[in-house]
Short mmCIF file of C-alpha atoms in Angstrom, two decimals:
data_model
loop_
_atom_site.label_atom_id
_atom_site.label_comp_id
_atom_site.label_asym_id
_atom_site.label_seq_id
_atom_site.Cartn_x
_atom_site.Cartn_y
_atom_site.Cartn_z
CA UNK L 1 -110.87 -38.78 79.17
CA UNK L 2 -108.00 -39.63 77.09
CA UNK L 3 -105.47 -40.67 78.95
CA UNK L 4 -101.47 -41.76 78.29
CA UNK L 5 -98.79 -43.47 80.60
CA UNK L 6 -94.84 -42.60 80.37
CA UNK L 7 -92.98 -45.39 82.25
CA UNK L 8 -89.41 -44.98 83.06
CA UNK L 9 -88.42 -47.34 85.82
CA UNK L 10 -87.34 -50.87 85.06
CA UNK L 11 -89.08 -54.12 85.95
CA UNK L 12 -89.00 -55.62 88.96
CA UNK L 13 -86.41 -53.29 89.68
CA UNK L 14 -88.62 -50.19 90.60
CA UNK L 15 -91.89 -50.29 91.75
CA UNK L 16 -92.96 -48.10 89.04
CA UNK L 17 -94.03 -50.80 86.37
CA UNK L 18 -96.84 -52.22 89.33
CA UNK L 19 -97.98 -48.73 89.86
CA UNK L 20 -98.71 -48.06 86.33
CA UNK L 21 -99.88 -50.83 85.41
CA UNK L 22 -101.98 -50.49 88.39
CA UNK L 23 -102.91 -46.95 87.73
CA UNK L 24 -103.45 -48.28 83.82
CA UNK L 25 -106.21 -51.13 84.92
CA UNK L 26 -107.74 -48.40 87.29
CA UNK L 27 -108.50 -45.42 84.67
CA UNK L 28 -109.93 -48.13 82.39
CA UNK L 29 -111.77 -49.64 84.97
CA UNK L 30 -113.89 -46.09 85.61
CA UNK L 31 -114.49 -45.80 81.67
CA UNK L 32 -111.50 -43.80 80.61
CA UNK L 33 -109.02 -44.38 77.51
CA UNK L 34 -105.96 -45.23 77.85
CA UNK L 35 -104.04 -44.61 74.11
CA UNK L 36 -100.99 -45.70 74.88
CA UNK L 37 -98.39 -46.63 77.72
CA UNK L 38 -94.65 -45.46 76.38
CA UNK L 39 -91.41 -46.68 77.76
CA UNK L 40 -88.31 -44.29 78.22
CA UNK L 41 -85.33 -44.59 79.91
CA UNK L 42 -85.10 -48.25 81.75
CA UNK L 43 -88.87 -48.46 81.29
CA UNK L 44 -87.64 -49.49 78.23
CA UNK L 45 -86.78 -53.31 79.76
CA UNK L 46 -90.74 -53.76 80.47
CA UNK L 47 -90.66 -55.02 76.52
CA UNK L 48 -88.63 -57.49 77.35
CA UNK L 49 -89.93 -60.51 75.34
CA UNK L 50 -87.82 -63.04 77.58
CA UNK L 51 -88.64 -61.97 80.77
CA UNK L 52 -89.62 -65.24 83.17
CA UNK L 53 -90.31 -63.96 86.66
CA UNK L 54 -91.27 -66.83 88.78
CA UNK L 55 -94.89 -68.16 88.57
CA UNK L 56 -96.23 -66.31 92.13
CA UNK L 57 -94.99 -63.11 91.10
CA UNK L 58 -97.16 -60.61 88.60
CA UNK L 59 -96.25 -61.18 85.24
CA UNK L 60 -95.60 -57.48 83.79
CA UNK L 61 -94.98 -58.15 79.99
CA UNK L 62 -97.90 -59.87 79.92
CA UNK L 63 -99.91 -57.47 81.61
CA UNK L 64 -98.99 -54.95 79.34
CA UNK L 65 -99.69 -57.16 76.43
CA UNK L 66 -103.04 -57.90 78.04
CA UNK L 67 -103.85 -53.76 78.04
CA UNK L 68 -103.45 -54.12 74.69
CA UNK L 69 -105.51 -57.15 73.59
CA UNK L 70 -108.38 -56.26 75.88
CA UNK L 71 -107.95 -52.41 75.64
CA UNK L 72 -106.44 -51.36 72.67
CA UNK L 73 -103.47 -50.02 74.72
CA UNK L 74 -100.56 -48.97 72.12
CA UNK L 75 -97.13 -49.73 73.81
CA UNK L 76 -94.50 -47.96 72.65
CA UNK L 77 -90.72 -47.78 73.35
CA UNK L 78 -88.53 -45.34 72.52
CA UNK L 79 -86.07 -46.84 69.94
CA UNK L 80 -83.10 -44.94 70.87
CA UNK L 81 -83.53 -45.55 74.97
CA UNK L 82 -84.07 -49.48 73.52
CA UNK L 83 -81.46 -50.07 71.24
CA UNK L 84 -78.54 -49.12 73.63
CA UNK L 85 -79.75 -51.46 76.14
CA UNK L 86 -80.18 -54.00 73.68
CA UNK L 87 -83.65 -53.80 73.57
CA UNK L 88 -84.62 -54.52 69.48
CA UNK L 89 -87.44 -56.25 67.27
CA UNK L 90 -86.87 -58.48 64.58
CA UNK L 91 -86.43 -55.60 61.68
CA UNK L 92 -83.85 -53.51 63.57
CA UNK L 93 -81.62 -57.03 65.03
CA UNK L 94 -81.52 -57.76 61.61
CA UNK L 95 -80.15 -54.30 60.68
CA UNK L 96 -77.62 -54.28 63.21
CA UNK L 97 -76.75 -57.78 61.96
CA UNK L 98 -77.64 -59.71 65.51
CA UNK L 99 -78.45 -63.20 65.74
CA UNK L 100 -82.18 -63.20 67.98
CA UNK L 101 -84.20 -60.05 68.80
CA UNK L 102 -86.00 -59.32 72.19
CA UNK L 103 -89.19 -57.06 71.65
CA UNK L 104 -91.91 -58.25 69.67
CA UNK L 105 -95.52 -57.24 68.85
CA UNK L 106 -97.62 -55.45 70.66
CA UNK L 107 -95.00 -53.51 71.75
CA UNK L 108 -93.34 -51.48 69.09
CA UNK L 109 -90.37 -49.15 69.13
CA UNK L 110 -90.80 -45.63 68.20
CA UNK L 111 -89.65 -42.23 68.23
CA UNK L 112 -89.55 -39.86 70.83
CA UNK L 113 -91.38 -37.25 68.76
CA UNK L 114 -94.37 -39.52 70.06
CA UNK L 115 -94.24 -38.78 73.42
CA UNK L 116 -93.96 -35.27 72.96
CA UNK L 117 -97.35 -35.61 70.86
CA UNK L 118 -99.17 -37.59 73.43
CA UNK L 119 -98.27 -35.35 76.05
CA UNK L 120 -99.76 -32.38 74.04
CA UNK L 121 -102.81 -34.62 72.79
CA UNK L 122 -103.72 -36.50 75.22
CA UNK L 123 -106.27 -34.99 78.49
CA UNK L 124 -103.51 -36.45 81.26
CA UNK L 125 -100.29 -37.81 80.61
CA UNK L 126 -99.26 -39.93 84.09
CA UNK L 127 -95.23 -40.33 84.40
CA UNK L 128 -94.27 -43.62 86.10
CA UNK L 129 -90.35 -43.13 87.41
CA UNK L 130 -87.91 -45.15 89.12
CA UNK N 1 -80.86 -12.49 84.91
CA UNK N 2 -84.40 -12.01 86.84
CA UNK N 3 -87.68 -11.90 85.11
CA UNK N 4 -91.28 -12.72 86.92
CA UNK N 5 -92.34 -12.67 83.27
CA UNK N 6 -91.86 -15.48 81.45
CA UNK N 7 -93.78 -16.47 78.38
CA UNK N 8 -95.82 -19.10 77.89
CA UNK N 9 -95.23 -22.88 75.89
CA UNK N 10 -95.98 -26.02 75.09
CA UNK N 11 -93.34 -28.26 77.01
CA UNK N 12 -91.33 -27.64 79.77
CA UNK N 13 -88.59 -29.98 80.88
CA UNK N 14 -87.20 -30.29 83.87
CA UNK N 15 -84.11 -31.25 84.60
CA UNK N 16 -82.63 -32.12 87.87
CA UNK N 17 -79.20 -34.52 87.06
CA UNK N 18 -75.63 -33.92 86.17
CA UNK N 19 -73.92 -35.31 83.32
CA UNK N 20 -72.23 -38.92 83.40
CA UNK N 21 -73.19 -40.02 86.94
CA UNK N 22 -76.79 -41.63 84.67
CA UNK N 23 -78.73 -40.45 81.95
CA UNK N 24 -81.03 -38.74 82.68
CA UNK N 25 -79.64 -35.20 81.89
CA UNK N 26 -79.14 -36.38 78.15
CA UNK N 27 -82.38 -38.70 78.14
CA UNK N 28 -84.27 -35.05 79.26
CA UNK N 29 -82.07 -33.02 76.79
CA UNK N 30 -83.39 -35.44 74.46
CA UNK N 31 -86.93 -35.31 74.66
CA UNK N 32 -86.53 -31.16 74.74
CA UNK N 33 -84.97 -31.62 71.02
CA UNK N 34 -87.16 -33.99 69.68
CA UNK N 35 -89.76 -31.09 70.90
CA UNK N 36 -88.38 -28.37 69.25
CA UNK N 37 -87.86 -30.48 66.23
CA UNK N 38 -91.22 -31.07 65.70
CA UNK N 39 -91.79 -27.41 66.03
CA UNK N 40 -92.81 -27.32 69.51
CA UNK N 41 -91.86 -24.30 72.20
CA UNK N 42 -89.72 -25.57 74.57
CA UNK N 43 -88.02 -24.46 77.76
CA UNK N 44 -85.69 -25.75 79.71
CA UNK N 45 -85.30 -25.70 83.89
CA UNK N 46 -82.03 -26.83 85.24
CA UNK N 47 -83.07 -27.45 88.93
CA UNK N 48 -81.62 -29.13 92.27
CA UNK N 49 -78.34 -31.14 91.17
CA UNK N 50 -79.42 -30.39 87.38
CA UNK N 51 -77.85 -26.88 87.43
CA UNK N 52 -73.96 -28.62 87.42
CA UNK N 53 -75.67 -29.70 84.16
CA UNK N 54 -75.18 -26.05 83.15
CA UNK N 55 -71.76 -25.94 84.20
CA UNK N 56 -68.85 -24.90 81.28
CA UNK N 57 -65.80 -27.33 80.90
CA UNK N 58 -67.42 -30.66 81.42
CA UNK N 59 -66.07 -33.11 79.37
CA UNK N 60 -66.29 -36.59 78.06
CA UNK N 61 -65.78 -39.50 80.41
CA UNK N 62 -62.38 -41.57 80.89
CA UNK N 63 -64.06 -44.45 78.67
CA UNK N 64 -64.91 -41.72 75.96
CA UNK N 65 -68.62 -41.68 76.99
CA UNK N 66 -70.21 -38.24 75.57
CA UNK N 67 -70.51 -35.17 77.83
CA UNK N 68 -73.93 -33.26 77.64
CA UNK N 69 -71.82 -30.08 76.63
CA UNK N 70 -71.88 -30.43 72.72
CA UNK N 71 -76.10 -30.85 73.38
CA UNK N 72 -76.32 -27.60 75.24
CA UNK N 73 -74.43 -26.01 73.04
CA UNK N 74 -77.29 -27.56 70.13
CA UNK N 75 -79.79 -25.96 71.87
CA UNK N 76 -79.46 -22.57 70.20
CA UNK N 77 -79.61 -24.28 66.93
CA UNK N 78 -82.99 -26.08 67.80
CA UNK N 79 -84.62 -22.41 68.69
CA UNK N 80 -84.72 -23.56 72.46
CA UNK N 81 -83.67 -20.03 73.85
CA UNK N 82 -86.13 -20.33 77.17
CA UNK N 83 -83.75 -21.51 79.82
CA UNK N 84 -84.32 -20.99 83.68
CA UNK N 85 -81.95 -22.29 86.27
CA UNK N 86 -83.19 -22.49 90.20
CA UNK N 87 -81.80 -19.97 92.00
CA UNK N 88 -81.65 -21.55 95.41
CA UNK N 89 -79.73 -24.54 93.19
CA UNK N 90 -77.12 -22.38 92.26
CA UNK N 91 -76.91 -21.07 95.93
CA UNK N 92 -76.46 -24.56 96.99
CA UNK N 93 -73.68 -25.47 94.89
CA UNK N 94 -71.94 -22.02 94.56
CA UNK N 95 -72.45 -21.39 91.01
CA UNK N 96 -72.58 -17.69 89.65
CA UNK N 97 -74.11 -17.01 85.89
CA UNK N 98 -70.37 -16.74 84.82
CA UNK N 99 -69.81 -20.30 85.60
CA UNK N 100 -71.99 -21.41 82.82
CA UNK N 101 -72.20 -22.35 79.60
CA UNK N 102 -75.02 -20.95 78.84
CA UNK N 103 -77.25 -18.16 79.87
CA UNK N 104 -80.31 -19.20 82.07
CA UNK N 105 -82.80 -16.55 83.85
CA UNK N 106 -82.23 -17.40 87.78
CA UNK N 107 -86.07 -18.62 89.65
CA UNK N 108 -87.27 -18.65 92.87
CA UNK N 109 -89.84 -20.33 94.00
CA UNK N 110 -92.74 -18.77 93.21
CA UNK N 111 -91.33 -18.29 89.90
CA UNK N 112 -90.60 -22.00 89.09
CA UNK N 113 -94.35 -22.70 90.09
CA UNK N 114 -95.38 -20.06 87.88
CA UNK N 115 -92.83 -21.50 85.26
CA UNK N 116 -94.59 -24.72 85.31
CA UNK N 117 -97.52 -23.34 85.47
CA UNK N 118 -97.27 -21.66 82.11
CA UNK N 119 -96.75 -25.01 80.45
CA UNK N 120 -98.99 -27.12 78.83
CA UNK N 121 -96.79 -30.50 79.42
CA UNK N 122 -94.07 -30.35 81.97
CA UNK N 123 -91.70 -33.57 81.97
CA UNK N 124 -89.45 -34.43 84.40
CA UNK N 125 -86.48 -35.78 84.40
CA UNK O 1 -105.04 -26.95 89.61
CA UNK O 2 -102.16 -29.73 89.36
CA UNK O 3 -101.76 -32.85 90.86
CA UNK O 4 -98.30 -33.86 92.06
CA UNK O 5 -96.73 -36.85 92.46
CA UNK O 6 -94.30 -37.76 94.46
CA UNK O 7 -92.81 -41.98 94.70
CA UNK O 8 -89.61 -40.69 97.19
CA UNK O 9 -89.01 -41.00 100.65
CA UNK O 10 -88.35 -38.02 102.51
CA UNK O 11 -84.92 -38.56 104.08
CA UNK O 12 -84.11 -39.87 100.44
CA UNK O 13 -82.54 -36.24 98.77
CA UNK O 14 -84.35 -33.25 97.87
CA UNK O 15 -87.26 -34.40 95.80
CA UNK O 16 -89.79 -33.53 97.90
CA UNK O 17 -88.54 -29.61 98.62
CA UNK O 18 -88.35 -30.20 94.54
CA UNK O 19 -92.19 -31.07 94.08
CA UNK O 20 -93.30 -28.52 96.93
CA UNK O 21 -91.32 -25.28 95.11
CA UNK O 22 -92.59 -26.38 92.15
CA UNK O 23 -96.33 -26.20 93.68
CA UNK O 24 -99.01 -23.31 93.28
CA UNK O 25 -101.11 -22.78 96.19
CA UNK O 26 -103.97 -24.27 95.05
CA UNK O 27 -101.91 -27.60 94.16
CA UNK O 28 -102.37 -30.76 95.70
CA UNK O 29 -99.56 -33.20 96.02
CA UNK O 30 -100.19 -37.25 96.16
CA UNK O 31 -97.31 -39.48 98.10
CA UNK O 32 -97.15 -43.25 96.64
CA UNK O 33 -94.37 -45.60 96.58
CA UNK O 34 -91.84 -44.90 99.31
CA UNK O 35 -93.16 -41.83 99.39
CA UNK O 36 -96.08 -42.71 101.55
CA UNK O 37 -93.41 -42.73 104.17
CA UNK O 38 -93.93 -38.70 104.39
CA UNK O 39 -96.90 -39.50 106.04
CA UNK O 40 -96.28 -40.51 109.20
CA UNK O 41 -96.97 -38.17 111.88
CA UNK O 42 -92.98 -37.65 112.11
CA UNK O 43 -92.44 -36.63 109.08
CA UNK O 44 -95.60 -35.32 107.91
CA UNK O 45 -94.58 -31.11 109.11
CA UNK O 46 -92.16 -31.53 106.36
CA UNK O 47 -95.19 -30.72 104.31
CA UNK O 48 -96.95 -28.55 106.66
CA UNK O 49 -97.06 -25.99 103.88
CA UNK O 50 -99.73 -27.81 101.85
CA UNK O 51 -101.70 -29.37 104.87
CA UNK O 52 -105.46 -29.80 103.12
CA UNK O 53 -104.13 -30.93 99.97
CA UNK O 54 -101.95 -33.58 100.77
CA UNK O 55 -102.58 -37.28 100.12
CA UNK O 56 -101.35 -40.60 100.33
CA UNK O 57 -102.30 -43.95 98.45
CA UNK O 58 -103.58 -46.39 100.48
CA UNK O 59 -102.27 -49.24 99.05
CA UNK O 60 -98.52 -48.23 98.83
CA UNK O 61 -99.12 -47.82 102.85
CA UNK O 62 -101.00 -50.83 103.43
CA UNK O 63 -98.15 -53.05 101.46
CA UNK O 64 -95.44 -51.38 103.68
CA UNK O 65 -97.29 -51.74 106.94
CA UNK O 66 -97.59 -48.51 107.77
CA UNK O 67 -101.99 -48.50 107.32
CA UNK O 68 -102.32 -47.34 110.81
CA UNK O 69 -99.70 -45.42 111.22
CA UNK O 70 -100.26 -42.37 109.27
CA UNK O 71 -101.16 -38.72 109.98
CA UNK O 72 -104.83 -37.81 110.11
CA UNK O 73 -103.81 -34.89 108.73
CA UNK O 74 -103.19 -36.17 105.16
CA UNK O 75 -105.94 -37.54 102.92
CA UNK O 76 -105.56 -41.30 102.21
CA UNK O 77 -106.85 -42.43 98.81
CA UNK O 78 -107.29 -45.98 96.99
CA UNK O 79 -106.15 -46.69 93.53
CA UNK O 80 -109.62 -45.17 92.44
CA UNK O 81 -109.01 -41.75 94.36
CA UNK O 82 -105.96 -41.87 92.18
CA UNK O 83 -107.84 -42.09 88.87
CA UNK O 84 -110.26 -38.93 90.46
CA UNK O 85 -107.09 -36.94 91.72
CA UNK O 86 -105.87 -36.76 88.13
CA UNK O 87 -109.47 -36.29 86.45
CA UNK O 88 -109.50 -33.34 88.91
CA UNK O 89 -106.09 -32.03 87.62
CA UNK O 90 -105.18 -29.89 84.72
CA UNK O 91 -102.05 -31.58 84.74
CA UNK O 92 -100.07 -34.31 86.66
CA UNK O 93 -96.24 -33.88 87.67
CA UNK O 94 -94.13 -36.89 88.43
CA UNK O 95 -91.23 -36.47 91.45
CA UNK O 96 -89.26 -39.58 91.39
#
């Protein structure tokens, strides 16, 4: 089955990242696709790109990065939940005219209108909350 | 407003937040316009604390922060004319249909399963 | 059929009365999280409602401690049993 993830609870804030990511290793584990994990809301701060939990704790950015170097995973976070919380790639800190940027590849923002699609496209959609 | 009957759609979202206190009420009200932007049908459930959502007169916050207000009134304007509110919600908080902004159809239960039912992707928020 | 899901505790506000109204009768509802708290025998009438198609992930109770403690009346599932519950459903619903 096709299968998408919408996470909306921040890192090591909420449990929610763990569970997905969890639930993400375990659908793909019994042959399933997952298409793509999408961050809303404080989700959002699981793209992160400076995130440095200490060494004996799980690593999420990098497990979601894994997802999509060993699965094909597309992670995608809703620009406009990103931007206010100062979540932004190269292209759009240079638009707004900041020094640094702190989401970079795989994760890529994007429009809400995706969401909406997966939902509808997708067999399951799985919501992660805080 | 009562109505067993309600027609089906592709997205349902679910909203159970108040303005200002977080943001989920307009994260929710986003995701239901982005919906019916891309030509999707889309209702709306205003349920448990969400139904003060509904409420007229709410304004902007002391800092200037937007209300949800101007949105609802949007909705109209995005063809998103499907709006329930949970009856036992509006019980709770002592809300009549004249204390809104906007009119809703008022669900039990059974109805809001039914509701959800009818949906092909429900979101909550 | 659905498959709910439900990450609050009980005593926490109202989202488990949410996820339950929102439920058909043939709907089954899955607690993870702190929400595996709703089943310990204490607790566990508050869903009495559903009983047969209520279950609980194992490792959300095993983390908190709470592996033996649990009704026998609700179904406890691994990560896997996850995976099946929402292969099974049409649809999954998220109560947070």
């Amino acid at each position: 089955m096709r299968y998408a993830i919408l996470l909306m609870g921040a890192p090591y804030s909420d449990q929610a990242s763990h569970s997905a990511l969890r639930f993400a290793r375990a659908l793909l584990a019994r042959g399933h696709r997952l298409e793509t994990v999408f961050f809303y809301h404080d989700g959002v701060y699981n793209a992160a790109r400076l995130a440095a939990p200490p060494q004996d704790e799980p690593h999420l950015v990098d497990g979601w990065a894994a997802l999509n170097a060993e699965h094909g995973v597309t992670l995608q976070v809703c620009i406009a939940a990103a931007l206010r919380r100062g979540l932004m790639d190269e292209r759009e800190a240079s638009r707004h005219g900041k020094s640094g940027y702190s989401v970079e590849a795989p994760f890529e923002l994007t429009g809400l209108g995706q969401l909406i699609d997966l939902g509808l496209q997708c067999d399951r959609l799985v919501t992660f909350g805080p | 407003m009562r109505d067993g009957e309600t027609p089906a759609g592709d997205l349902l979202v679910i909203l159970r937040h108040g303005s200002h206190g977080t943001s989920w009420l307009r994260e929710g009200l986003d995701a239901a316009l982005v919906g019916a932007a891309f030509g999707r049908e889309v209702a709306l459930l205003f349920m448990g604390e969400g139904v003060l959502g509904l409420l007229e007169g709410q304004g902007q916050g002391a800092l200037g922060q937007k209300g949800t207000g101007p949105t609802l009134e949007m909705l109209e304007m995005y063809d998103i004319e499907a709006l329930y509110v949970e009856e036992q919600a509006m019980a709770r908080y002592g809300l009549e249909q004249r204390d809104f902004l906007l009119a809703a159809r008022h669900l039990d239960d059974t109805a809001i399963a039914e509701l959800v039912e009818r949906h092909a992707l429900v979101l909550t928020f | 059929m659905k498959l709910h899901i439900v990450n609050c505790a009980p005593d926490a506000g109202r989202v488990v009365q949410q996820a339950l109204s929102a439920m058909t009768t043939d709907d089954r509802l899955l607690l993870i999280e702190d929400g595996v708290q709703g089943a310990l025998p204490s607790l566990v009438d508050g869903f009495s409602g559903i009983e047969g198609r209520l279950y609980v992930l194992r490792e959300d109770l095993e983390a908190r401690g709470l592996m033996s403690r649990h009704d026998d009346r609700v179904t406890v599932v691994d990560v896997d049993g996850f995976v099946t519950l929402t292969e099974q459903a049409e649809q999954t619903l998220s109560w947070y």
